[in-house]
Amino acid sequence: MSYMERDKYGMYKNSAGPGPALMGADTLIGDNVVNSQEDDLGEIKEIMLDMRNGQVAYAVLAFGGMLGLGEKLFAVPWQALHLDTVNKRFVLNVEKERLKNAPGFDPDAWPDMSDIGWANQVHGFYGTDAGGMGAGSQSGMGGGAAAGGMGGSAMSGGTAPS
């Protein structure tokens, strides 16, 4: 299901609405995530906000398992994701096999996401800057292509979620 289908308030129904420059977090939960090879990497289960700076820190990606059983969760830095507005999904530039080795956690054993050592490990894996949380990008291009480099976050009045 895409964010258009979860739009409870009709905010994305016309071009005068806030999306995709500013989007409700609730409408993004459940969005599919693919890589540039169009491999299905899972779906967004949660969006984690850094309450110290008012930015989106991580998207929690569910990957693997069957019908939620054996599923593993991954905290993906927000700036590692790109919003594909044409296909209404996220693109993560990670090969499916490599994602299996990403720092992850079980649904019943969440890590302390505010721990700097943990954050450095996660950001190191995805090649993102732990100090630049919230700086994502969006793409209106089809086929999973994503444009990068748009700074800011929806929380800070910047650009669209990535």
Backbone as JSON Lines, residues from 0, in Angstrom:
{"i":0,"aa":"M","n":[0.85,-1.18,0.0],"ca":[0.0,0.0,0.0],"c":[0.9,1.24,0.0]}
{"i":1,"aa":"S","n":[0.58,2.23,-0.79],"ca":[1.4,3.44,-0.89],"c":[0.84,4.54,0.0]}
{"i":2,"aa":"Y","n":[1.62,5.61,0.13],"ca":[1.19,6.73,0.95],"c":[-0.1,7.37,0.43]}
{"i":3,"aa":"M","n":[-0.33,7.28,-0.88],"ca":[-1.58,7.83,-1.43],"c":[-2.79,7.08,-0.88]}
{"i":4,"aa":"E","n":[-2.64,5.78,-0.7],"ca":[-3.76,4.96,-0.21],"c":[-3.95,5.1,1.3]}
{"i":5,"aa":"R","n":[-2.92,5.54,2.03],"ca":[-3.04,5.73,3.48],"c":[-3.34,7.17,3.85]}
{"i":6,"aa":"D","n":[-3.61,8.0,2.89],"ca":[-3.87,9.42,3.11],"c":[-5.26,9.62,3.73]}
{"i":7,"aa":"K","n":[-5.32,9.67,5.05],"ca":[-6.59,9.78,5.78],"c":[-7.29,11.13,5.58]}
{"i":8,"aa":"Y","n":[-6.51,12.17,5.33],"ca":[-7.05,13.52,5.3],"c":[-7.14,14.13,3.91]}
{"i":9,"aa":"G","n":[-6.74,13.4,2.88],"ca":[-6.82,13.92,1.52],"c":[-5.73,14.92,1.18]}
{"i":10,"aa":"M","n":[-4.65,14.93,1.94],"ca":[-3.61,15.93,1.73],"c":[-2.8,15.74,0.46]}
{"i":11,"aa":"Y","n":[-2.82,14.55,-0.15],"ca":[-2.04,14.3,-1.36],"c":[-2.91,14.19,-2.6]}
{"i":12,"aa":"K","n":[-4.2,14.46,-2.48],"ca":[-5.12,14.26,-3.61],"c":[-4.96,15.28,-4.72]}
{"i":13,"aa":"N","n":[-4.45,16.46,-4.42],"ca":[-4.24,17.45,-5.48],"c":[-2.87,18.09,-5.34]}
{"i":14,"aa":"S","n":[-2.45,18.8,-6.35],"ca":[-1.1,19.35,-6.36],"c":[-0.91,20.49,-5.35]}
{"i":15,"aa":"A","n":[-1.98,21.01,-4.78],"ca":[-1.86,22.09,-3.8],"c":[-1.52,21.56,-2.41]}
{"i":16,"aa":"G","n":[-1.57,20.25,-2.22],"ca":[-1.29,19.65,-0.92],"c":[0.18,19.69,-0.57]}
{"i":17,"aa":"P","n":[0.52,19.2,0.6],"ca":[1.9,19.3,1.07],"c":[2.88,18.33,0.42]}
{"i":18,"aa":"G","n":[2.42,17.18,-0.07],"ca":[3.34,16.16,-0.6],"c":[3.84,16.5,-1.98]}
{"i":19,"aa":"P","n":[5.01,16.07,-2.37],"ca":[5.95,15.28,-1.58],"c":[6.97,16.11,-0.83]}
{"i":20,"aa":"A","n":[6.86,17.44,-0.84],"ca":[7.83,18.26,-0.13],"c":[7.71,18.13,1.38]}
{"i":21,"aa":"L","n":[6.53,17.84,1.87],"ca":[6.28,17.68,3.29],"c":[5.23,16.59,3.42]}
{"i":22,"aa":"M","n":[5.51,15.57,4.22],"ca":[4.6,14.43,4.26],"c":[4.35,13.99,5.7]}
{"i":23,"aa":"G","n":[3.17,13.45,5.92],"ca":[2.83,12.89,7.22],"c":[3.55,11.57,7.42]}
{"i":24,"aa":"A","n":[4.18,11.39,8.57],"ca":[4.92,10.17,8.85],"c":[4.02,8.94,8.77]}
{"i":25,"aa":"D","n":[2.8,9.07,9.25],"ca":[1.87,7.94,9.26],"c":[1.57,7.43,7.85]}
{"i":26,"aa":"T","n":[1.61,8.31,6.86],"ca":[1.32,7.87,5.5],"c":[2.51,7.13,4.88]}
{"i":27,"aa":"L","n":[3.7,7.26,5.46],"ca":[4.88,6.6,4.92],"c":[5.11,5.22,5.52]}
{"i":28,"aa":"I","n":[4.55,4.98,6.7],"ca":[4.7,3.67,7.35],"c":[3.94,2.65,6.51]}
{"i":29,"aa":"G","n":[4.61,1.58,6.16],"ca":[4.04,0.56,5.3],"c":[4.49,0.67,3.86]}
{"i":30,"aa":"D","n":[5.18,1.77,3.51],"ca":[5.68,1.91,2.14],"c":[6.72,0.83,1.85]}
{"i":31,"aa":"N","n":[6.71,0.34,0.63],"ca":[7.69,-0.64,0.19],"c":[9.04,0.02,-0.02]}
{"i":32,"aa":"V","n":[10.09,-0.8,0.11],"ca":[11.45,-0.35,-0.12],"c":[12.09,-1.3,-1.12]}
{"i":33,"aa":"V","n":[12.68,-0.73,-2.16],"ca":[13.39,-1.51,-3.18],"c":[14.79,-0.94,-3.32]}
{"i":34,"aa":"N","n":[15.66,-1.67,-4.02],"ca":[16.96,-1.11,-4.36],"c":[16.96,-0.75,-5.84]}
{"i":35,"aa":"S","n":[18.1,-0.28,-6.34],"ca":[18.15,0.17,-7.73],"c":[18.02,-0.98,-8.73]}
{"i":36,"aa":"Q","n":[18.17,-2.22,-8.25],"ca":[17.95,-3.39,-9.11],"c":[16.5,-3.87,-9.06]}
{"i":37,"aa":"E","n":[15.65,-3.1,-8.39],"ca":[14.22,-3.41,-8.22],"c":[13.97,-4.61,-7.31]}
{"i":38,"aa":"D","n":[14.97,-5.01,-6.52],"ca":[14.78,-6.08,-5.54],"c":[13.93,-5.55,-4.39]}
{"i":39,"aa":"D","n":[12.97,-6.33,-3.94],"ca":[12.15,-5.96,-2.8],"c":[12.97,-6.12,-1.53]}
{"i":40,"aa":"L","n":[13.14,-5.03,-0.78],"ca":[13.92,-5.07,0.45],"c":[13.05,-5.07,1.7]}
{"i":41,"aa":"G","n":[11.76,-4.95,1.55],"ca":[10.88,-4.96,2.72],"c":[9.98,-3.74,2.74]}
{"i":42,"aa":"E","n":[9.57,-3.38,3.96],"ca":[8.69,-2.21,4.11],"c":[9.03,-1.44,5.36]}
{"i":43,"aa":"I","n":[8.65,-0.16,5.34],"ca":[8.88,0.72,6.49],"c":[7.87,0.36,7.58]}
{"i":44,"aa":"K","n":[8.38,0.05,8.76],"ca":[7.51,-0.31,9.9],"c":[7.34,0.84,10.88]}
{"i":45,"aa":"E","n":[8.33,1.7,10.94],"ca":[8.28,2.81,11.9],"c":[9.22,3.9,11.44]}
{"i":46,"aa":"I","n":[8.95,5.11,11.88],"ca":[9.83,6.24,11.61],"c":[10.23,6.81,12.96]}
{"i":47,"aa":"M","n":[11.54,6.86,13.21],"ca":[12.06,7.26,14.5],"c":[12.51,8.72,14.45]}
{"i":48,"aa":"L","n":[11.98,9.52,15.37],"ca":[12.31,10.94,15.44],"c":[13.36,11.18,16.51]}
{"i":49,"aa":"D","n":[14.33,12.02,16.2],"ca":[15.33,12.43,17.18],"c":[14.73,13.64,17.9]}
{"i":50,"aa":"M","n":[14.32,13.44,19.11],"ca":[13.62,14.49,19.85],"c":[14.57,15.61,20.29]}
{"i":51,"aa":"R","n":[15.88,15.38,20.21],"ca":[16.84,16.42,20.59],"c":[16.97,17.48,19.52]}
{"i":52,"aa":"N","n":[16.82,17.08,18.23],"ca":[17.01,18.07,17.17],"c":[15.8,18.22,16.24]}
{"i":53,"aa":"G","n":[14.74,17.44,16.5],"ca":[13.52,17.59,15.72],"c":[13.61,17.05,14.31]}
{"i":54,"aa":"Q","n":[14.53,16.12,14.06],"ca":[14.68,15.55,12.73],"c":[14.35,14.07,12.74]}
{"i":55,"aa":"V","n":[14.05,13.55,11.54],"ca":[13.86,12.12,11.39],"c":[15.25,11.49,11.45]}
{"i":56,"aa":"A","n":[15.43,10.51,12.32],"ca":[16.72,9.85,12.46],"c":[16.79,8.59,11.61]}
{"i":57,"aa":"Y","n":[15.82,7.7,11.79],"ca":[15.85,6.4,11.13],"c":[14.46,6.0,10.65]}
{"i":58,"aa":"A","n":[14.46,5.18,9.63],"ca":[13.26,4.45,9.26],"c":[13.55,3.01,9.66]}
{"i":59,"aa":"V","n":[12.59,2.36,10.29],"ca":[12.76,0.96,10.67],"c":[12.23,0.12,9.51]}
{"i":60,"aa":"L","n":[13.13,-0.64,8.9],"ca":[12.83,-1.47,7.75],"c":[12.67,-2.92,8.2]}
{"i":61,"aa":"A","n":[11.56,-3.54,7.83],"ca":[11.35,-4.97,8.1],"c":[11.76,-5.74,6.86]}
{"i":62,"aa":"F","n":[12.61,-6.75,7.06],"ca":[13.17,-7.51,5.95],"c":[13.23,-8.98,6.32]}
{"i":63,"aa":"G","n":[12.9,-9.82,5.37],"ca":[13.01,-11.26,5.58],"c":[11.8,-11.82,6.3]}
{"i":64,"aa":"G","n":[11.83,-13.09,6.53],"ca":[10.74,-13.76,7.22],"c":[9.55,-13.99,6.31]}
{"i":65,"aa":"M","n":[8.54,-14.63,6.87],"ca":[7.33,-14.95,6.15],"c":[6.14,-14.55,7.01]}
{"i":66,"aa":"L","n":[5.29,-13.68,6.49],"ca":[4.11,-13.2,7.21],"c":[4.46,-12.67,8.6]}
{"i":67,"aa":"G","n":[5.6,-11.98,8.69],"ca":[6.03,-11.39,9.95],"c":[6.82,-12.33,10.85]}
{"i":68,"aa":"L","n":[6.88,-13.62,10.54],"ca":[7.64,-14.58,11.34],"c":[9.07,-14.64,10.84]}
{"i":69,"aa":"G","n":[10.02,-14.56,11.76],"ca":[11.43,-14.59,11.37],"c":[11.9,-13.28,10.77]}
{"i":70,"aa":"E","n":[11.07,-12.28,10.84],"ca":[11.39,-10.97,10.28],"c":[12.47,-10.3,11.13]}
{"i":71,"aa":"K","n":[13.38,-9.61,10.46],"ca":[14.42,-8.86,11.14],"c":[14.19,-7.38,10.84]}
{"i":72,"aa":"L","n":[14.5,-6.55,11.82],"ca":[14.33,-5.11,11.66],"c":[15.69,-4.44,11.5]}
{"i":73,"aa":"F","n":[15.72,-3.38,10.71],"ca":[16.94,-2.62,10.47],"c":[16.62,-1.15,10.63]}
{"i":74,"aa":"A","n":[17.45,-0.43,11.37],"ca":[17.33,1.02,11.44],"c":[18.13,1.58,10.28]}
{"i":75,"aa":"V","n":[17.44,2.14,9.31],"ca":[18.1,2.71,8.13],"c":[18.14,4.22,8.31]}
{"i":76,"aa":"P","n":[19.34,4.81,8.28],"ca":[19.42,6.27,8.39],"c":[18.53,6.94,7.35]}
{"i":77,"aa":"W","n":[17.8,7.95,7.79],"ca":[16.85,8.63,6.92],"c":[17.51,9.12,5.64]}
{"i":78,"aa":"Q","n":[18.74,9.63,5.74],"ca":[19.39,10.16,4.55],"c":[19.84,9.08,3.58]}
{"i":79,"aa":"A","n":[19.77,7.8,3.95],"ca":[20.1,6.71,3.03],"c":[18.92,6.34,2.13]}
{"i":80,"aa":"L","n":[17.73,6.82,2.47],"ca":[16.52,6.5,1.71],"c":[16.19,7.61,0.73]}
{"i":81,"aa":"H","n":[15.61,7.23,-0.39],"ca":[15.16,8.19,-1.4],"c":[13.71,7.89,-1.72]}
{"i":82,"aa":"L","n":[12.88,8.9,-1.73],"ca":[11.46,8.72,-2.04],"c":[11.27,8.75,-3.55]}
{"i":83,"aa":"D","n":[10.75,7.67,-4.09],"ca":[10.41,7.57,-5.51],"c":[8.94,7.96,-5.6]}
{"i":84,"aa":"T","n":[8.69,9.22,-5.97],"ca":[7.32,9.73,-5.97],"c":[6.47,9.18,-7.11]}
{"i":85,"aa":"V","n":[7.1,8.71,-8.17],"ca":[6.34,8.12,-9.28],"c":[5.76,6.77,-8.87]}
{"i":86,"aa":"N","n":[6.6,5.92,-8.28],"ca":[6.16,4.58,-7.89],"c":[5.69,4.5,-6.44]}
{"i":87,"aa":"K","n":[5.76,5.64,-5.74],"ca":[5.27,5.75,-4.37],"c":[5.87,4.68,-3.46]}
{"i":88,"aa":"R","n":[7.19,4.74,-3.37],"ca":[7.95,3.79,-2.56],"c":[9.29,4.42,-2.24]}
{"i":89,"aa":"F","n":[10.05,3.76,-1.4],"ca":[11.4,4.21,-1.08],"c":[12.42,3.37,-1.83]}
{"i":90,"aa":"V","n":[13.56,3.99,-2.13],"ca":[14.68,3.3,-2.76],"c":[15.86,3.4,-1.79]}
{"i":91,"aa":"L","n":[16.48,2.25,-1.54],"ca":[17.66,2.16,-0.67],"c":[18.77,1.55,-1.52]}
{"i":92,"aa":"N","n":[19.88,2.23,-1.63],"ca":[20.97,1.8,-2.49],"c":[21.84,0.75,-1.79]}
{"i":93,"aa":"V","n":[21.27,-0.43,-1.55],"ca":[21.97,-1.54,-0.91],"c":[21.55,-2.82,-1.61]}
{"i":94,"aa":"E","n":[22.51,-3.67,-1.94],"ca":[22.17,-4.95,-2.55],"c":[21.48,-5.82,-1.5]}
{"i":95,"aa":"K","n":[20.54,-6.62,-1.96],"ca":[19.74,-7.47,-1.07],"c":[20.63,-8.39,-0.22]}
{"i":96,"aa":"E","n":[21.63,-8.98,-0.82],"ca":[22.53,-9.87,-0.07],"c":[23.31,-9.12,0.99]}
{"i":97,"aa":"R","n":[23.71,-7.9,0.68],"ca":[24.46,-7.09,1.65],"c":[23.56,-6.68,2.81]}
{"i":98,"aa":"L","n":[22.3,-6.4,2.54],"ca":[21.37,-6.01,3.6],"c":[21.25,-7.09,4.66]}
{"i":99,"aa":"K","n":[21.38,-8.34,4.25],"ca":[21.3,-9.45,5.21],"c":[22.37,-9.34,6.3]}
{"i":100,"aa":"N","n":[23.47,-8.63,6.0],"ca":[24.57,-8.47,6.96],"c":[24.55,-7.11,7.65]}
{"i":101,"aa":"A","n":[23.52,-6.32,7.42],"ca":[23.42,-5.01,8.05],"c":[23.17,-5.17,9.55]}
{"i":102,"aa":"P","n":[23.57,-4.18,10.34],"ca":[23.25,-4.24,11.76],"c":[21.73,-4.19,11.91]}
{"i":103,"aa":"G","n":[21.18,-5.23,12.5],"ca":[19.73,-5.31,12.66],"c":[19.38,-5.77,14.05]}
{"i":104,"aa":"F","n":[18.08,-5.96,14.26],"ca":[17.62,-6.38,15.58],"c":[16.3,-7.1,15.45]}
{"i":105,"aa":"D","n":[15.98,-7.88,16.47],"ca":[14.72,-8.61,16.51],"c":[13.61,-7.69,16.98]}
{"i":106,"aa":"P","n":[12.38,-7.92,16.53],"ca":[11.26,-7.06,16.94],"c":[11.05,-6.98,18.45]}
{"i":107,"aa":"D","n":[11.49,-7.99,19.19],"ca":[11.3,-7.96,20.65],"c":[12.57,-7.55,21.4]}
{"i":108,"aa":"A","n":[13.59,-7.06,20.7],"ca":[14.84,-6.64,21.33],"c":[15.41,-5.41,20.63]}
{"i":109,"aa":"W","n":[14.76,-4.27,20.8],"ca":[15.19,-3.03,20.16],"c":[16.46,-2.51,20.82]}
{"i":110,"aa":"P","n":[17.39,-1.99,20.05],"ca":[18.62,-1.42,20.61],"c":[18.36,-0.02,21.16]}
{"i":111,"aa":"D","n":[19.33,0.49,21.9],"ca":[19.29,1.88,22.35],"c":[19.75,2.74,21.18]}
{"i":112,"aa":"M","n":[18.81,3.28,20.44],"ca":[19.13,4.02,19.23],"c":[19.81,5.36,19.51]}
{"i":113,"aa":"S","n":[19.83,5.78,20.76],"ca":[20.52,7.03,21.09],"c":[21.99,6.79,21.43]}
{"i":114,"aa":"D","n":[22.41,5.52,21.51],"ca":[23.79,5.17,21.81],"c":[24.68,5.54,20.63]}
{"i":115,"aa":"I","n":[25.7,6.35,20.86],"ca":[26.54,6.85,19.77],"c":[27.34,5.73,19.11]}
{"i":116,"aa":"G","n":[27.74,4.73,19.85],"ca":[28.46,3.59,19.26],"c":[27.58,2.83,18.29]}
{"i":117,"aa":"W","n":[26.34,2.6,18.69],"ca":[25.38,1.93,17.82],"c":[25.12,2.77,16.57]}
{"i":118,"aa":"A","n":[24.91,4.07,16.77],"ca":[24.64,4.98,15.64],"c":[25.8,4.98,14.66]}
{"i":119,"aa":"N","n":[27.03,5.01,15.17],"ca":[28.19,5.01,14.29],"c":[28.28,3.71,13.48]}
{"i":120,"aa":"Q","n":[27.93,2.58,14.09],"ca":[27.95,1.3,13.39],"c":[26.92,1.31,12.25]}
{"i":121,"aa":"V","n":[25.72,1.78,12.54],"ca":[24.65,1.81,11.53],"c":[25.01,2.77,10.39]}
{"i":122,"aa":"H","n":[25.43,3.98,10.75],"ca":[25.77,4.95,9.71],"c":[26.99,4.5,8.91]}
{"i":123,"aa":"G","n":[27.94,3.82,9.56],"ca":[29.1,3.29,8.86],"c":[28.69,2.27,7.81]}
{"i":124,"aa":"F","n":[27.73,1.41,8.15],"ca":[27.28,0.4,7.2],"c":[26.66,1.03,5.96]}
{"i":125,"aa":"Y","n":[25.82,2.05,6.15],"ca":[25.11,2.66,5.03],"c":[25.9,3.81,4.38]}
{"i":126,"aa":"G","n":[27.05,4.16,4.95],"ca":[27.87,5.23,4.37],"c":[27.26,6.6,4.54]}
{"i":127,"aa":"T","n":[26.56,6.8,5.65],"ca":[25.93,8.1,5.91],"c":[26.61,8.76,7.1]}
{"i":128,"aa":"D","n":[26.31,10.01,7.31],"ca":[26.92,10.81,8.37],"c":[26.0,10.82,9.59]}
{"i":129,"aa":"A","n":[26.48,10.31,10.71],"ca":[25.68,10.28,11.93],"c":[25.29,11.68,12.38]}
{"i":130,"aa":"G","n":[26.06,12.69,12.0],"ca":[25.75,14.06,12.37],"c":[24.77,14.72,11.42]}
{"i":131,"aa":"G","n":[24.48,14.1,10.28],"ca":[23.61,14.7,9.28],"c":[22.25,14.06,9.21]}
{"i":132,"aa":"M","n":[21.74,13.58,10.34],"ca":[20.44,12.91,10.32],"c":[19.37,13.84,9.79]}
{"i":133,"aa":"G","n":[18.5,13.28,8.97],"ca":[17.38,14.04,8.43],"c":[17.61,14.59,7.04]}
{"i":134,"aa":"A","n":[18.82,14.51,6.53],"ca":[19.1,15.08,5.22],"c":[18.9,14.02,4.14]}
{"i":135,"aa":"G","n":[17.72,13.94,3.6],"ca":[17.39,12.92,2.61],"c":[17.21,13.5,1.24]}
{"i":136,"aa":"S","n":[16.59,12.74,0.37],"ca":[16.32,13.22,-0.98],"c":[15.04,12.59,-1.48]}
{"i":137,"aa":"Q","n":[14.57,13.12,-2.58],"ca":[13.37,12.57,-3.2],"c":[13.59,12.51,-4.69]}
{"i":138,"aa":"S","n":[12.79,11.73,-5.36],"ca":[12.91,11.6,-6.79],"c":[11.53,11.5,-7.41]}
{"i":139,"aa":"G","n":[11.33,12.19,-8.47],"ca":[10.1,12.05,-9.23],"c":[10.31,11.16,-10.44]}
{"i":140,"aa":"M","n":[11.47,10.54,-10.52],"ca":[11.79,9.71,-11.67],"c":[11.31,8.3,-11.43]}
{"i":141,"aa":"G","n":[10.85,7.66,-12.46],"ca":[10.35,6.28,-12.35],"c":[11.47,5.28,-12.35]}
{"i":142,"aa":"G","n":[11.09,4.0,-12.26],"ca":[12.04,2.92,-12.36],"c":[13.0,2.81,-11.21]}
{"i":143,"aa":"G","n":[12.67,3.45,-10.07],"ca":[13.51,3.32,-8.9],"c":[14.71,4.25,-8.92]}
{"i":144,"aa":"A","n":[14.86,5.09,-9.93],"ca":[15.97,6.02,-9.94],"c":[15.73,7.06,-8.87]}
{"i":145,"aa":"A","n":[16.8,7.52,-8.26],"ca":[16.65,8.48,-7.17],"c":[17.67,9.59,-7.31]}
{"i":146,"aa":"A","n":[17.24,10.8,-7.06],"ca":[18.15,11.93,-7.06],"c":[18.59,12.18,-5.64]}
{"i":147,"aa":"G","n":[19.82,12.56,-5.43],"ca":[20.3,12.78,-4.08],"c":[20.61,14.23,-3.84]}
{"i":148,"aa":"G","n":[21.02,14.5,-2.61],"ca":[21.56,15.8,-2.3],"c":[20.6,16.84,-1.77]}
{"i":149,"aa":"M","n":[19.34,16.57,-1.61],"ca":[18.45,17.57,-1.05],"c":[18.57,17.54,0.45]}
{"i":150,"aa":"G","n":[18.94,18.63,1.06],"ca":[19.15,18.66,2.5],"c":[17.88,19.0,3.25]}
{"i":151,"aa":"G","n":[17.98,18.9,4.58],"ca":[16.84,19.24,5.42],"c":[15.96,18.07,5.69]}
{"i":152,"aa":"S","n":[14.89,18.34,6.4],"ca":[13.94,17.27,6.7],"c":[12.55,17.85,6.79]}
{"i":153,"aa":"A","n":[11.59,17.0,6.73],"ca":[10.21,17.45,6.86],"c":[9.99,18.09,8.22]}
{"i":154,"aa":"M","n":[10.66,17.59,9.23],"ca":[10.48,18.11,10.58],"c":[11.05,19.51,10.72]}
{"i":155,"aa":"S","n":[12.11,19.84,9.98],"ca":[12.75,21.12,10.14],"c":[12.37,22.11,9.05]}
{"i":156,"aa":"G","n":[11.33,21.78,8.27],"ca":[10.89,22.7,7.24],"c":[11.72,22.61,5.97]}
{"i":157,"aa":"G","n":[12.53,21.58,5.84],"ca":[13.39,21.41,4.68],"c":[12.65,20.71,3.56]}
{"i":158,"aa":"T","n":[13.29,19.75,2.96],"ca":[12.72,19.07,1.82],"c":[11.95,17.83,2.22]}
{"i":159,"aa":"A","n":[11.49,17.12,1.23],"ca":[10.67,15.94,1.43],"c":[11.44,14.82,2.09]}
{"i":160,"aa":"P","n":[10.7,13.86,2.63],"ca":[11.38,12.68,3.16],"c":[12.05,11.95,2.04]}
{"i":161,"aa":"S","n":[13.08,11.25,2.41],"ca":[13.84,10.6,1.37],"c":[13.23,9.33,0.93]}
